[in-house]
Short mmCIF file of C-alpha atoms in Angstrom, two decimals:
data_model
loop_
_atom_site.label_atom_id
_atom_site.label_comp_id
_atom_site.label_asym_id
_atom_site.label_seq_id
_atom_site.Cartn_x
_atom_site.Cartn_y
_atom_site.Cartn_z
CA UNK H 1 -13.09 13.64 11.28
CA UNK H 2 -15.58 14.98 8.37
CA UNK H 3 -14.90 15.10 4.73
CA UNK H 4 -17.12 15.17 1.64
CA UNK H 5 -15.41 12.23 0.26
CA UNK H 6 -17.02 9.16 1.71
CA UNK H 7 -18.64 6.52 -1.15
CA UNK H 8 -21.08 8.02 -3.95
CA UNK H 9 -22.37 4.11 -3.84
CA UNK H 10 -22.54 3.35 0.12
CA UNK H 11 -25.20 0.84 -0.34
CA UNK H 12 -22.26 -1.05 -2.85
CA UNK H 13 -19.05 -1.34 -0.49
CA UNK H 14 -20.64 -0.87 3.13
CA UNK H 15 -19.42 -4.13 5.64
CA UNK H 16 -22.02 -5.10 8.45
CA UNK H 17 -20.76 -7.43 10.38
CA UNK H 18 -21.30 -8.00 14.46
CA UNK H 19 -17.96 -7.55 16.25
CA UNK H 20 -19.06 -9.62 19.69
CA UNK H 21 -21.92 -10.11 20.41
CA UNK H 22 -24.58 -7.06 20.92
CA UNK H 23 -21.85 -4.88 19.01
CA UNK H 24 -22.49 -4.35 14.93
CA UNK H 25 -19.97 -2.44 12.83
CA UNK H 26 -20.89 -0.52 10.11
CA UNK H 27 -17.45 0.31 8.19
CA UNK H 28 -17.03 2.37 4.51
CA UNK H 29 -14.14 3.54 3.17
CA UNK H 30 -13.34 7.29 3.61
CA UNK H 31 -11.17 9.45 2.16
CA UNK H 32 -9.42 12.57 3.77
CA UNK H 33 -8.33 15.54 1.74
CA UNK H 34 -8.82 13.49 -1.47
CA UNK H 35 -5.56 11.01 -0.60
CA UNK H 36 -5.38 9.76 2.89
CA UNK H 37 -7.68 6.42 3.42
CA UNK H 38 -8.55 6.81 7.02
CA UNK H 39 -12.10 4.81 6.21
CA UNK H 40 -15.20 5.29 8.63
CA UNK H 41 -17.55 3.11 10.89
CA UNK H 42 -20.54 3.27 12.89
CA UNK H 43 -21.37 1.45 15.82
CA UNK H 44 -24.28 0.06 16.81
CA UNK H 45 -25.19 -1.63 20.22
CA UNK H 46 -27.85 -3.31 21.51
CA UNK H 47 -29.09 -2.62 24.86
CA UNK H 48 -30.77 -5.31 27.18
CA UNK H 49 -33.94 -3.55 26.89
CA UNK H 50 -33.38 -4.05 22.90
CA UNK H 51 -32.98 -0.67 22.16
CA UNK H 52 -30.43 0.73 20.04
CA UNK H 53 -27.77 3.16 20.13
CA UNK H 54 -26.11 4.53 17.38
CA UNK H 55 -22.33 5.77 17.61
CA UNK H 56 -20.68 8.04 14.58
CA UNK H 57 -23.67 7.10 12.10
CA UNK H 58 -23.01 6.91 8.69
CA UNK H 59 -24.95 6.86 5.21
CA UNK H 60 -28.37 5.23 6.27
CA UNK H 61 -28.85 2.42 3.13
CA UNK H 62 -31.67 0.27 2.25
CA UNK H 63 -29.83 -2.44 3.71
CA UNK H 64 -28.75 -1.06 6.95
CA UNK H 65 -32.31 0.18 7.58
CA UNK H 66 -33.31 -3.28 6.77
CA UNK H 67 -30.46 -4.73 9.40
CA UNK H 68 -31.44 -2.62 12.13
CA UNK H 69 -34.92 -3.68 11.83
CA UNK H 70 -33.71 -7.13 12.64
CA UNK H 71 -31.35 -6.17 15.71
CA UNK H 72 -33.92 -4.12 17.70
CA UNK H 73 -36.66 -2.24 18.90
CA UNK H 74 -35.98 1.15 17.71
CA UNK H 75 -33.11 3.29 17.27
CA UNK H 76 -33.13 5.33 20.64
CA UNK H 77 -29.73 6.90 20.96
CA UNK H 78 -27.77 8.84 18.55
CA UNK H 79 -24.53 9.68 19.24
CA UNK H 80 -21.99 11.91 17.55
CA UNK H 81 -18.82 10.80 19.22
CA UNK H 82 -16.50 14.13 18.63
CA UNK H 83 -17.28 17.49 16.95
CA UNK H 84 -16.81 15.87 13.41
CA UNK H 85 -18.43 12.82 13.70
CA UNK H 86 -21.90 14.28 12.88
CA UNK H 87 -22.51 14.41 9.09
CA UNK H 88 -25.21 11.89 9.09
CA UNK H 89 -27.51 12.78 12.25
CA UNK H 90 -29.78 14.61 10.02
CA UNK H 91 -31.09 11.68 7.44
CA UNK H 92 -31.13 9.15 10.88
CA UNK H 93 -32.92 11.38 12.86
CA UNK H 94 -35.38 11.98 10.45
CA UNK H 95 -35.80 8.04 10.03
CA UNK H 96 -35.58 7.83 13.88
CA UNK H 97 -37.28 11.58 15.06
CA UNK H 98 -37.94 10.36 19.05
CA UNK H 99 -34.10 9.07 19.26
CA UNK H 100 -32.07 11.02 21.83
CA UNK H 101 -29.13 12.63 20.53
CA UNK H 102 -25.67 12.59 22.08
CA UNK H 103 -22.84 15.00 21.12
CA UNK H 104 -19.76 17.25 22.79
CA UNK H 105 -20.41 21.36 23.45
CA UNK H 106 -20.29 23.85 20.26
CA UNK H 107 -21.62 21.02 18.30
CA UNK H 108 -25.39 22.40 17.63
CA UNK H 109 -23.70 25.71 17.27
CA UNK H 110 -21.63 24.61 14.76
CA UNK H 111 -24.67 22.94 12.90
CA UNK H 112 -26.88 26.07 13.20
CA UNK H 113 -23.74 27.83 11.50
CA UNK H 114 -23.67 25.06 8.69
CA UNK H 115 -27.53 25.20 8.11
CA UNK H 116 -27.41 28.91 6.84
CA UNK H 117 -25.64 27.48 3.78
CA UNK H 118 -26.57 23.59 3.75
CA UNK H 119 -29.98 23.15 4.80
CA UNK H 120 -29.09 19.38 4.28
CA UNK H 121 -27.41 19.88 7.98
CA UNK H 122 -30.75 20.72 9.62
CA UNK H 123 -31.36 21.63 13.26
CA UNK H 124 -32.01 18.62 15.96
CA UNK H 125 -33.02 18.74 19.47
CA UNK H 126 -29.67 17.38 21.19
CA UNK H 127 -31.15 15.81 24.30
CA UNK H 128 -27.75 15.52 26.20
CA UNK H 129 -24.47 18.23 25.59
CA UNK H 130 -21.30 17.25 27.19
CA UNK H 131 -19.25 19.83 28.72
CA UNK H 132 -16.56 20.50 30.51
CA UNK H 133 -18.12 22.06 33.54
CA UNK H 134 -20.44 19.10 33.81
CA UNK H 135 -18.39 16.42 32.68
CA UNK H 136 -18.26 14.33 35.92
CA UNK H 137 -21.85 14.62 36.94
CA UNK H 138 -23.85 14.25 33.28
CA UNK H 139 -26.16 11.05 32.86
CA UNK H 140 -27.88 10.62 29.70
CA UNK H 141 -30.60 7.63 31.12
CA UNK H 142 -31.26 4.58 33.40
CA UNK H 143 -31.22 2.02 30.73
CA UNK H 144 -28.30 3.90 29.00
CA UNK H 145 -26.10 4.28 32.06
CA UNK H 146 -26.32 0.78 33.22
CA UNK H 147 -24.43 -0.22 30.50
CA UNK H 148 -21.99 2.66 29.30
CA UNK H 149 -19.37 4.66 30.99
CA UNK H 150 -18.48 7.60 29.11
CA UNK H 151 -15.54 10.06 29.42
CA UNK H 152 -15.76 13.34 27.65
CA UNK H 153 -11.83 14.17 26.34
CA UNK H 154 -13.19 17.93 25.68
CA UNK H 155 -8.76 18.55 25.54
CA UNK H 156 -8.74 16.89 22.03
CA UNK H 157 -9.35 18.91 19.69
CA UNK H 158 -12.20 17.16 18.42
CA UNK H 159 -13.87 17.14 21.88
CA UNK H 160 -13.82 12.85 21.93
CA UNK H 161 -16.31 11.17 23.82
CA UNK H 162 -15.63 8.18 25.03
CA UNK H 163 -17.48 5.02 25.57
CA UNK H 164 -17.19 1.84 27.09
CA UNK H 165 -20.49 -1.09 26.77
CA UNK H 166 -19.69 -2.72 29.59
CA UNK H 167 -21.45 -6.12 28.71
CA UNK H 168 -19.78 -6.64 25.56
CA UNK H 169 -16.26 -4.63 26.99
CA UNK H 170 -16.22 -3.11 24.01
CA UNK H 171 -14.29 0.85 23.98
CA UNK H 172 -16.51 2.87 21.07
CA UNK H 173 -14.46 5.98 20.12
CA UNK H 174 -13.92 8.21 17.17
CA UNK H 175 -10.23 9.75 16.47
CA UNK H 176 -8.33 9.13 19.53
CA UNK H 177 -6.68 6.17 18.76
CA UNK H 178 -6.19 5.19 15.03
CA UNK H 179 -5.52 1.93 13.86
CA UNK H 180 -4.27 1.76 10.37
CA UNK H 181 -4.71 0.46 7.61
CA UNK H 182 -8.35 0.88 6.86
CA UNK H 183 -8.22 -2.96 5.91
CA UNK H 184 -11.72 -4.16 6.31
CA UNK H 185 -13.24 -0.32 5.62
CA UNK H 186 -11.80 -1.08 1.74
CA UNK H 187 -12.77 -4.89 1.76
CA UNK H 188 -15.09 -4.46 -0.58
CA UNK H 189 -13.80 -1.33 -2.83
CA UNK H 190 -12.82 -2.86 -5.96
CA UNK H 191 -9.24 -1.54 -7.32
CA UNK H 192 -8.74 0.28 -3.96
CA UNK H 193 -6.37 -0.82 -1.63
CA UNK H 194 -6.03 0.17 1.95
CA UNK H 195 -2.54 1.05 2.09
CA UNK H 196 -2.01 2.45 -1.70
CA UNK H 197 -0.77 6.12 -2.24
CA UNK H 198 1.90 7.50 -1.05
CA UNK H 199 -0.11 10.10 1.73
CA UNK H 200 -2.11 6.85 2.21
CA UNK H 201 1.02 4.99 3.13
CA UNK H 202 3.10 7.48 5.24
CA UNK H 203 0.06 8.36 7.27
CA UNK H 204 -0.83 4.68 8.12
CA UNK H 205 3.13 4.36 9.27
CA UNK H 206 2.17 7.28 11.89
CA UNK H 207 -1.07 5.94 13.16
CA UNK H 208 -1.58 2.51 13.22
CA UNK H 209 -1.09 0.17 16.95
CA UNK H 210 2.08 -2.25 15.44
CA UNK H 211 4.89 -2.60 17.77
CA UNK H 212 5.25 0.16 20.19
CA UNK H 213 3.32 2.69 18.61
CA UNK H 214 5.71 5.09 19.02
CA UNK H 215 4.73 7.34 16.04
CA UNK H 216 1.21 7.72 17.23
CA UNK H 217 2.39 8.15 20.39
CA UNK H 218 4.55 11.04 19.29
CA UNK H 219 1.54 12.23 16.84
CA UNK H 220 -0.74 12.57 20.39
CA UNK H 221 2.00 14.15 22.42
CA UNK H 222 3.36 17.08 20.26
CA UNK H 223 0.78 17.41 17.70
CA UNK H 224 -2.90 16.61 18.84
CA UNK H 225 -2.32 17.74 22.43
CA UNK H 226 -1.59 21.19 24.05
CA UNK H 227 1.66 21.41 25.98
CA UNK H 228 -0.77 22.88 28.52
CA UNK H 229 -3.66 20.28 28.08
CA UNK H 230 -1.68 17.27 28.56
CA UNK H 231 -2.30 17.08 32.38
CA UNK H 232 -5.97 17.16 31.94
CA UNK H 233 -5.52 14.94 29.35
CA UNK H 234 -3.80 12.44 30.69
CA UNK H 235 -6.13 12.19 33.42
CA UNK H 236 -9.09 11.48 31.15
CA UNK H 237 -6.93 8.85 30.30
CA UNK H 238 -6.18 7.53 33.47
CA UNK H 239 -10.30 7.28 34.11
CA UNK H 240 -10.51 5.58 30.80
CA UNK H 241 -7.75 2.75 31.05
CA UNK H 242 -10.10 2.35 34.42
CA UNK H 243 -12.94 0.82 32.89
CA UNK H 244 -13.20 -3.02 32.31
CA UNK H 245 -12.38 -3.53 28.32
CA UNK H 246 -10.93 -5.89 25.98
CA UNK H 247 -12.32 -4.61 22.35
CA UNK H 248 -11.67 -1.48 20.86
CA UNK H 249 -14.22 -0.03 17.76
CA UNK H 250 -12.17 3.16 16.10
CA UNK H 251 -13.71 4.87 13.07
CA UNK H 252 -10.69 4.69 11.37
CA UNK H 253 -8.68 1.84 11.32
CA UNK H 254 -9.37 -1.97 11.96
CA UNK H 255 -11.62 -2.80 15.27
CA UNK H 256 -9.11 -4.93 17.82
CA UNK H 257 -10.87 -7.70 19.20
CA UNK H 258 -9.43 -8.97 22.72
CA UNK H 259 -6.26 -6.96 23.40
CA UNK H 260 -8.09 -4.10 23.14
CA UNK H 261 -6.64 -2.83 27.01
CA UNK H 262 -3.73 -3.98 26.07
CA UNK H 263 -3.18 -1.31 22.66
CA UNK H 264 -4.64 1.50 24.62
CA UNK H 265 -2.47 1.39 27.28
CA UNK H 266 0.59 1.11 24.56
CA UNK H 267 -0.98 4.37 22.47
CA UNK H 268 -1.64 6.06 25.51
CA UNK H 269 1.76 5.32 27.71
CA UNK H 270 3.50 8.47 27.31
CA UNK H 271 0.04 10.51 28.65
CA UNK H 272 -0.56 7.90 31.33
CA UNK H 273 2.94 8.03 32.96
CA UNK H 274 2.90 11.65 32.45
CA UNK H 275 6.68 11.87 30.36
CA UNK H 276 6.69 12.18 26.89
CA UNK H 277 9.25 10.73 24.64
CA UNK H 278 11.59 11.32 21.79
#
């Protein structure tokens, strides 16, 4: 999700730090309709050929652009992981202009349709558009698709996609599974706790991983998820529990290190059995 109220300082409270090896976070905090503290990340891999790729990218700093220098080659692969998740593609692409950019259908037309007012979001050349129709037969490259799978969710309403680095096992997604409080996105946010506020507070109760999960598995059933989308849904799901994975990266939320399989098949239980709950 977008929202004009990420940092005014990102350079001042942004947390680099590599997850597992070949994996670096990138985390902020972020605020949603002025009260909820969902904070944001990007991801950034490095690929055996040492190029990088980019997932959700957020406010390109002196020191970030100084950190990527020392991880890789180049950036070669921006991603915008969901229909939201694309507020800082212009300002990396321009830093990065022969990077191939990764994002769900309606995305560039929804950019072209924010340029005529913003020129700040500025028209790119997306080299690969996931769709529905060609969902199951896309590739984006060789040296990219030996070491991601992919699943485009286009029955969230944020048209997810999916990824899974298969050397590091690491699950890179956007808003499909939360995992509240934004602990480590606030780490370094003076006089601004995670969990403060009362829409801060009742939110993280819905979607954080604790226990059963039973409130975000209710907010995925009846609220993000068509009554008649839930089939198709659940077998995105099915192809995604699939894949060979022990970390999970959300943008909002705390990354899970190791039981990563383990909390999506909890979130996702009621869409993978195919019965909801009360």
């Amino acid at each position: 999700m977008a929202s004009d109220f990420g940092p005014t300082n990102p350079e001042d409270v942004m947390v680099i730090r590599e997850l597992v090896p070949g994996v670096t976070t990138v985390s902020l905090p972020f605020t949603r309709m002025k009260r909820i503290k969902f904070g944001g990340r990007a991801t950034i891999v490095r690929l055996q050929s040492g190029n990088l790729a980019v997932f959700s990218p957020v406010a390109l700093t002196p020191a970030l652009k100084t950190h990527i220098q020392s991880l890789g080659t180049t950036v070669s692969y921006m991603v915008a992981l969901d229909f939201e998740h694309h507020m800082f593609l212009s300002s990396w692409f321009e830093a990065f202009p022969t990077a191939h950019i990764i994002g769900p259908e309606g995305l560039p037309e929804k950019r072209a349709e924010q340029n005529r007012t913003n020129k700040d979001v500025t028209i790119l050349p997306f080299g690969t558009i996931f769709t529905k129709k060609d969902k199951a037969t896309i590739k984006i490259s060789e040296e990219f698709d030996r070491e991601f799978d992919y699943e485009y969710v286009e029955t969230h309403p944020n048209k997810e996609i999916v990824f899974n680095h298969r050397p590091s096992q690491t699950l890179i997604e956007a808003d499909l599974i939360f995992n509240l409080p934004a602990t480590e996105q606030y780490s370094k946010t003076p006089g601004k706790d995670a969990t403060s506020g009362l829409a801060t507070n009742i939110f993280t109760r819905l979607m954080n991983t604790r226990g059963s999960a039973v409130w975000q598995k209710r907010f995925l059933w009846y609220v993000m998820v068509k009554r008649g989308d839930r089939e198709a849904f659940g077998r995105s799901m099915e192809r995604i529990q699939g894949w060979e994975f022990r970390n999970i990266v959300p943008c909002h939320g705390d990354c899970i290190v190791g039981d990563g399989k383990g909390v999506f098949q909890r979130v996702m239980e009621w869409h993978l059995t195919k019965k909801g709950g009360a």
